[in-house]
Amino acid sequence: MTSDEALLPLLAAEPDSRRPILSVPDSELLSWLATQGEKKFRLGQIRRWLFDSRVGSFDEMSNLSRKLRDQLEAEFRFEGFEKVGHQIATDRTEKLLLKLSDGELVECVLMRDPGRRTVCISTQVGCAMGCTFCASGLLGVKRDLTTTEIVEQVLVLNRLMQDDEKITNVVVMGIGEPLANYTNLMSALETLTSGEGLGLGARRITVSTVGIPAKIREFAQQGQQFNLAISLHAPNDELRTEIVPVNKGTGLRQILSAADEFFEVTGRRVSWEYVLLAGVNDQPEHAEELAQLLRNRIAHVNLIPMNGVSELNLQAPGEPQTRRFQEILQGRGVNVTVRKRKGADIDAACGQLRLNRS
Ligand code: SAH
């Protein structure tokens, strides 16, 4: 061992006390700038670098003086996490593994479609919902992500893109139950939609939930045009409770009624996600029952043939079964699509994100 190597554990143990710049409130940043003898407009410049550009350090903020860049570096962290994994799938889906300041890990994903760039972000470290087919909940939940940690995922994915690309859509469908971290999520969405942040249209943002009725109602009252996707996965309570255990304390009726209220208040059509699990919820009678459940509702069903999770003994039905399920719904007048699988070869598809990558 060289003497440098002997020092490494000591250096690694030293916590970085600097806060990520994004977590510092404007008022505080303004007073800090003043103490550095800087004008107020520097705040806007810094913000523009963070949100509109793809620079990866204070050092690259070229319209700030060298002195200010150094002071920023000494006082704050450019981003609060460390990028510890980056995988690119054959369909050009990219997945990042981020190590947060307390050592916890989360994943987020960039998906490319013609004319569309969608980022999928996480809201918790792990997940408490325990859905039987999902990798994210295998180890339970450790903690909520902060507002900054949620926003930073979008920004770091933005920095992966080429000059001629830009984020068109955000789906809150990564690790965690978004509505269980409601306050931090809402303030993150406020930043993403604000003109001073990323300026994304609310209609381009979709929040996916296991279905927490009280929070769905609260979400409806935001006065924003966000999209809501609800993970249904079964057309009756008995089956749903089997595969989505939190259904026990909720029940489909409560969820449907909260979804109806969301539609009444916002005028936004609700999407219903339905993971197809071979031999579990993919039979014609399930499709019939689902059509019956959603009848008279303006709804959209998104079928998701299950993506593989190595520890789990469940799988997607074959293509003919999926098509049959889809056709039954269509035949009953239900709007339905089959979700395209993205990034499956790097475990970046729905339900494959997780917090342990050892
Ligand atoms: N907690 C939120 C976000 C989860 S991820 C929710 O429950 O909606 C987004 C979607 O992927 C959910 O509908 C989720 O049920 C689904 N999903 C989870 N595991 C999956 C898997 N292995 N294959 C396909 N979809 C899965």
Coordinates of C-alpha atoms and ligand atoms in Angstrom, one line a residue:
M1 CA 0.0 0.0 0.0
T2 CA 1.4 3.4 -0.9
S3 CA 1.1 6.3 1.6
D4 CA -1.6 7.8 -0.7
E5 CA -3.7 4.7 -0.5
A6 CA -3.4 4.7 3.2
L7 CA -4.9 8.1 3.3
L8 CA -7.8 7.3 1.1
P9 CA -10.2 5.9 3.8
L10 CA -9.6 9.0 5.9
L11 CA -10.3 11.3 3.0
A12 CA -13.4 9.3 2.1
A13 CA -14.7 9.4 5.6
E14 CA -14.6 13.2 5.7
P15 CA -18.2 14.4 5.0
D16 CA -18.7 17.1 2.4
S17 CA -20.5 19.8 4.4
R18 CA -21.2 22.0 1.4
R19 CA -24.9 22.0 0.4
P20 CA -26.0 21.5 -3.2
I21 CA -26.6 24.9 -4.7
L22 CA -30.1 24.0 -5.8
S23 CA -31.1 23.5 -2.2
V24 CA -30.2 27.0 -1.2
P25 CA -33.2 29.4 -1.1
D26 CA -33.0 32.4 -3.4
S27 CA -33.1 34.8 -0.4
E28 CA -30.1 33.1 1.1
L29 CA -28.2 33.0 -2.1
L30 CA -28.9 36.7 -2.7
S31 CA -27.4 37.6 0.7
W32 CA -24.5 35.3 0.1
L33 CA -23.8 37.0 -3.2
A34 CA -24.0 40.4 -1.5
T35 CA -21.4 39.4 1.0
Q36 CA -19.1 38.4 -1.9
G37 CA -19.7 41.9 -3.3
E38 CA -21.7 40.6 -6.2
K39 CA -24.8 42.1 -7.8
K40 CA -28.3 40.6 -7.6
F41 CA -28.5 39.6 -11.3
R42 CA -25.8 37.0 -10.7
L43 CA -28.6 34.9 -9.1
G44 CA -30.4 34.7 -12.4
Q45 CA -27.2 33.9 -14.3
I46 CA -26.4 31.0 -12.0
R47 CA -29.9 29.7 -12.2
R48 CA -29.8 29.9 -16.0
W49 CA -26.6 27.9 -16.0
L50 CA -28.2 25.3 -13.8
F51 CA -31.5 24.9 -15.7
D52 CA -30.8 25.9 -19.3
S53 CA -27.4 24.7 -20.0
R54 CA -25.6 21.4 -19.9
V55 CA -22.5 22.5 -18.0
G56 CA -21.4 20.2 -15.3
S57 CA -19.5 22.5 -12.9
F58 CA -19.3 26.0 -11.5
D59 CA -16.0 26.3 -13.4
E60 CA -17.8 26.3 -16.7
M61 CA -20.2 29.2 -15.8
S62 CA -18.2 31.4 -18.2
N63 CA -20.1 34.7 -17.6
L64 CA -19.1 34.7 -13.9
S65 CA -15.8 36.0 -12.8
R66 CA -13.2 33.4 -11.9
K67 CA -13.2 34.6 -8.4
L68 CA -17.0 34.1 -8.1
R69 CA -16.7 30.6 -9.6
D70 CA -14.1 29.7 -7.1
Q71 CA -16.2 31.1 -4.2
L72 CA -19.2 29.1 -5.4
E73 CA -17.1 26.0 -5.5
A74 CA -15.8 26.6 -2.0
E75 CA -19.2 27.3 -0.6
F76 CA -21.6 24.9 -2.4
R77 CA -21.7 21.7 -4.3
F78 CA -22.7 21.9 -7.9
E79 CA -24.9 18.8 -7.4
G80 CA -25.8 16.9 -4.3
F81 CA -25.1 13.4 -5.6
E82 CA -22.3 11.4 -7.2
K83 CA -23.0 9.6 -10.5
V84 CA -21.9 6.1 -9.8
G85 CA -23.4 4.2 -12.7
H86 CA -24.4 5.1 -16.3
Q87 CA -25.7 2.5 -18.7
I88 CA -27.0 2.9 -22.3
A89 CA -29.4 0.4 -23.7
T90 CA -29.5 -0.7 -27.4
D91 CA -32.6 1.6 -27.8
R92 CA -30.6 4.5 -26.5
T93 CA -32.4 4.6 -23.2
E94 CA -30.0 5.7 -20.6
K95 CA -30.0 4.9 -16.9
L96 CA -28.1 6.7 -14.1
L97 CA -27.4 5.3 -10.7
L98 CA -26.9 8.2 -8.3
K99 CA -25.3 8.1 -4.9
L100 CA -27.0 10.6 -2.6
S101 CA -25.1 12.6 0.0
D102 CA -26.0 10.1 2.7
G103 CA -24.8 7.2 0.6
E104 CA -28.2 6.0 -0.5
L105 CA -28.8 5.1 -4.1
V106 CA -31.5 5.9 -6.6
E107 CA -31.9 5.4 -10.3
C108 CA -33.4 7.6 -13.0
V109 CA -33.9 7.1 -16.7
L110 CA -33.9 9.0 -20.0
M111 CA -36.0 7.6 -22.8
R112 CA -35.8 8.6 -26.5
D113 CA -38.7 8.4 -29.0
P114 CA -39.0 10.3 -32.2
G115 CA -39.7 13.9 -31.3
R116 CA -39.9 13.0 -27.6
R117 CA -37.4 12.8 -24.7
T118 CA -38.9 11.5 -21.5
V119 CA -37.2 11.4 -18.2
C120 CA -38.4 9.0 -15.5
I121 CA -37.6 10.1 -12.0
S122 CA -37.7 8.5 -8.5
T123 CA -39.2 10.0 -5.4
Q124 CA -38.1 7.8 -2.6
V125 CA -35.2 5.6 -1.6
G126 CA -36.9 2.2 -2.0
C127 CA -40.7 1.8 -1.8
A128 CA -43.0 0.8 1.0
M129 CA -45.9 -0.4 -1.3
G130 CA -44.7 -4.0 -1.7
C131 CA -46.3 -4.7 -5.1
T132 CA -45.5 -8.4 -5.8
F133 CA -44.1 -7.8 -9.3
C134 CA -41.9 -4.8 -8.7
A135 CA -38.1 -4.6 -8.0
S136 CA -38.3 -1.2 -6.3
G137 CA -40.0 -2.4 -3.2
L138 CA -37.9 -5.5 -2.6
L139 CA -36.1 -3.9 0.3
G140 CA -38.8 -1.6 1.6
V141 CA -38.5 2.2 1.9
K142 CA -35.5 4.0 3.4
R143 CA -36.5 7.6 3.1
D144 CA -38.2 10.3 1.0
L145 CA -36.1 12.2 -1.5
T146 CA -35.8 15.9 -0.9
T147 CA -37.2 18.4 -3.4
T148 CA -33.6 19.1 -4.6
E149 CA -32.9 15.4 -5.1
I150 CA -36.0 15.1 -7.2
V151 CA -35.2 18.2 -9.4
E152 CA -31.6 17.2 -9.7
Q153 CA -32.5 13.9 -11.4
V154 CA -34.2 15.9 -14.2
L155 CA -31.2 18.2 -14.5
V156 CA -28.6 15.5 -14.6
L157 CA -30.5 13.6 -17.3
N158 CA -30.8 16.8 -19.2
R159 CA -27.1 17.1 -19.2
L160 CA -26.8 13.7 -20.9
M161 CA -28.5 15.0 -24.0
Q162 CA -27.1 16.4 -27.3
D163 CA -27.4 20.1 -28.1
D164 CA -30.3 19.5 -30.4
E165 CA -32.3 17.5 -27.8
K166 CA -34.5 18.7 -25.0
I167 CA -36.7 17.2 -22.4
T168 CA -40.3 17.1 -23.6
N169 CA -41.9 14.9 -20.9
V170 CA -41.4 13.9 -17.3
V171 CA -42.9 10.8 -15.8
V172 CA -42.7 10.3 -12.0
M173 CA -42.6 6.6 -12.4
G174 CA -39.2 5.7 -10.9
I175 CA -38.5 4.2 -7.5
G176 CA -41.0 5.1 -4.7
E177 CA -44.6 6.1 -4.3
P178 CA -44.8 9.7 -5.4
L179 CA -47.9 10.6 -3.5
A180 CA -46.3 9.3 -0.3
N181 CA -43.7 12.1 -0.7
Y182 CA -46.3 14.6 -1.7
T183 CA -44.9 17.8 -0.3
N184 CA -41.4 17.4 -1.7
L185 CA -42.8 16.2 -5.0
M186 CA -45.1 19.2 -5.4
S187 CA -42.4 21.7 -4.7
A188 CA -40.1 19.9 -7.2
L189 CA -42.9 20.0 -9.8
E190 CA -43.3 23.7 -9.1
T191 CA -39.6 24.2 -9.9
L192 CA -39.8 22.1 -13.1
T193 CA -42.8 24.0 -14.4
S194 CA -41.8 27.5 -13.3
G195 CA -40.3 29.9 -15.9
E196 CA -37.4 30.4 -13.6
G197 CA -36.8 26.7 -13.5
L198 CA -37.2 24.4 -16.4
G199 CA -40.5 25.9 -17.7
L200 CA -42.0 22.5 -18.6
G201 CA -45.7 22.5 -19.2
A202 CA -47.7 20.7 -16.5
R203 CA -49.5 18.7 -19.3
R204 CA -46.1 17.1 -20.0
I205 CA -45.7 15.8 -16.5
T206 CA -47.3 12.5 -15.4
V207 CA -47.4 11.3 -11.8
S208 CA -48.0 7.6 -11.3
T209 CA -49.5 6.4 -8.1
V210 CA -50.4 3.1 -6.5
G211 CA -53.6 5.0 -5.6
I212 CA -53.8 6.9 -2.4
P213 CA -57.3 8.5 -2.5
A214 CA -56.8 11.4 -0.1
K215 CA -53.6 12.4 -2.0
I216 CA -55.2 12.1 -5.4
R217 CA -57.9 14.5 -4.2
E218 CA -55.3 16.9 -3.0
F219 CA -53.4 16.6 -6.3
A220 CA -56.6 17.4 -8.1
Q221 CA -56.8 20.7 -6.2
Q222 CA -53.3 21.9 -7.3
G223 CA -54.9 24.0 -10.1
Q224 CA -52.4 22.5 -12.5
Q225 CA -52.9 20.4 -15.6
F226 CA -50.7 17.5 -14.5
N227 CA -51.5 14.0 -15.7
L228 CA -52.4 11.3 -13.3
A229 CA -51.7 7.6 -13.9
I230 CA -53.1 5.1 -11.4
S231 CA -51.6 1.6 -11.0
L232 CA -54.7 -0.6 -11.1
H233 CA -53.4 -4.0 -12.1
A234 CA -56.6 -5.9 -11.2
P235 CA -60.3 -5.4 -11.8
N236 CA -61.5 -6.5 -8.4
D237 CA -60.4 -6.1 -4.8
E238 CA -59.6 -9.7 -4.1
L239 CA -57.0 -9.9 -6.8
R240 CA -55.7 -6.4 -6.4
T241 CA -55.0 -7.0 -2.7
E242 CA -53.1 -10.1 -3.7
I243 CA -50.7 -8.3 -6.0
V244 CA -50.9 -4.7 -4.6
P245 CA -51.0 -5.3 -0.8
V246 CA -51.7 -1.7 0.1
N247 CA -55.1 -2.2 -1.6
K248 CA -56.3 -3.9 1.6
G249 CA -56.7 -0.6 3.4
T250 CA -57.9 1.3 0.4
G251 CA -60.1 -0.6 -2.0
L252 CA -61.0 0.0 -5.6
R253 CA -64.1 2.0 -4.9
Q254 CA -62.2 4.7 -3.0
I255 CA -59.6 4.9 -5.8
L256 CA -62.2 5.1 -8.5
S257 CA -64.1 7.8 -6.7
A258 CA -60.9 9.9 -6.1
A259 CA -60.0 9.4 -9.8
D260 CA -63.5 10.6 -10.8
E261 CA -63.0 13.7 -8.7
F262 CA -59.6 14.3 -10.3
F263 CA -61.2 14.2 -13.7
E264 CA -64.1 16.5 -12.7
V265 CA -61.8 19.1 -11.2
T266 CA -59.0 19.1 -13.7
G267 CA -60.7 17.8 -16.9
R268 CA -57.7 15.6 -17.4
R269 CA -58.3 12.0 -18.5
V270 CA -56.9 9.5 -16.0
S271 CA -54.6 6.7 -17.2
W272 CA -54.9 3.3 -15.6
E273 CA -51.8 1.2 -15.6
Y274 CA -52.3 -2.5 -15.7
V275 CA -49.2 -4.8 -15.5
L276 CA -50.0 -8.0 -17.3
L277 CA -48.9 -11.0 -15.2
A278 CA -49.1 -14.4 -16.9
G279 CA -51.8 -16.6 -15.4
V280 CA -52.6 -14.0 -12.7
N281 CA -54.5 -11.0 -14.1
D282 CA -54.3 -11.6 -17.9
Q283 CA -57.3 -13.7 -18.6
P284 CA -60.3 -12.7 -20.8
E285 CA -62.6 -12.5 -17.7
H286 CA -60.2 -10.0 -16.2
A287 CA -60.4 -7.9 -19.3
E288 CA -64.2 -8.1 -19.2
E289 CA -64.3 -7.1 -15.6
L290 CA -61.9 -4.3 -16.2
A291 CA -64.1 -2.9 -19.0
Q292 CA -67.1 -3.1 -16.7
L293 CA -65.3 -1.3 -14.0
L294 CA -64.2 1.6 -16.2
R295 CA -67.5 1.9 -18.2
N296 CA -68.9 5.4 -18.4
R297 CA -65.6 6.8 -17.6
I298 CA -63.3 8.8 -19.8
A299 CA -60.2 6.7 -19.2
H300 CA -57.2 5.3 -20.8
V301 CA -55.8 1.9 -20.0
N302 CA -52.0 1.4 -20.4
L303 CA -51.2 -2.3 -20.5
I304 CA -47.6 -3.1 -19.3
P305 CA -46.5 -6.7 -20.0
M306 CA -44.4 -7.4 -16.9
N307 CA -40.8 -6.7 -17.2
G308 CA -38.5 -9.3 -15.7
V309 CA -37.2 -9.1 -12.1
S310 CA -34.8 -11.9 -11.4
E311 CA -35.9 -12.5 -7.8
L312 CA -39.5 -12.8 -8.8
N313 CA -41.3 -15.8 -10.1
L314 CA -43.7 -13.9 -12.3
Q315 CA -43.7 -13.1 -16.0
A316 CA -45.4 -11.4 -18.9
P317 CA -47.9 -13.3 -20.9
G318 CA -47.1 -14.0 -24.5
E319 CA -48.0 -11.6 -27.2
P320 CA -51.2 -13.3 -28.3
Q321 CA -52.6 -13.1 -24.7
T322 CA -51.7 -9.5 -24.5
R323 CA -53.4 -8.7 -27.8
R324 CA -56.5 -10.7 -26.8
F325 CA -56.7 -8.6 -23.6
Q326 CA -56.3 -5.4 -25.5
E327 CA -58.9 -6.4 -28.0
I328 CA -61.5 -7.3 -25.4
L329 CA -61.1 -3.8 -23.9
Q330 CA -61.3 -2.2 -27.3
G331 CA -64.4 -4.2 -28.1
R332 CA -66.0 -2.7 -25.0
G333 CA -65.1 0.8 -26.0
V334 CA -62.2 1.3 -23.7
N335 CA -59.3 3.3 -24.8
V336 CA -56.2 1.1 -24.5
T337 CA -52.5 1.0 -25.5
V338 CA -49.7 -1.4 -24.7
R339 CA -46.7 0.4 -23.2
K340 CA -43.5 0.2 -25.2
R341 CA -40.8 -1.5 -23.3
K342 CA -37.7 0.7 -23.0
G343 CA -34.3 -0.1 -21.8
A344 CA -35.1 -3.6 -20.7
D345 CA -31.5 -4.8 -21.5
I346 CA -30.1 -2.5 -18.8
D347 CA -33.0 -3.1 -16.3
A348 CA -34.3 0.4 -16.9
A349 CA -37.9 -0.6 -17.8
C350 CA -40.9 -0.2 -15.5
G351 CA -40.6 -2.0 -12.2
Q352 CA -36.9 -2.8 -12.8
L353 CA -35.4 0.2 -10.9
R354 CA -34.1 -0.6 -7.5
L355 CA -31.9 0.8 -4.8
N356 CA -29.3 -2.0 -4.4
R357 CA -26.9 -2.5 -7.2
S358 CA -24.3 -4.6 -5.6
Ligands
SAH1 N1 -45.4 3.8 -7.1 C1 -45.9 4.3 -8.4 C2 -44.8 4.4 -9.4 C3 -44.3 3.0 -9.9 S1 -43.5 2.7 -11.4 C4 -47.0 3.5 -8.8 O1 -47.3 2.5 -8.2 O2 -47.7 3.8 -9.8 C5 -44.6 2.9 -12.7 C6 -45.4 1.6 -13.1 O3 -44.6 0.5 -13.4 C7 -46.4 1.3 -12.1 O4 -47.7 1.1 -12.7 C8 -45.9 0.0 -11.6 O5 -46.9 -0.8 -11.0 C9 -45.3 -0.6 -12.9 N2 -44.4 -1.8 -12.6 C10 -43.9 -2.1 -11.5 N3 -43.1 -3.3 -11.6 C11 -43.3 -3.6 -12.9 C12 -42.8 -4.7 -13.7 N4 -41.9 -5.6 -13.1 N5 -43.1 -4.7 -15.0 C13 -43.9 -3.8 -15.5 N6 -44.4 -2.8 -14.8 C14 -44.1 -2.7 -13.5

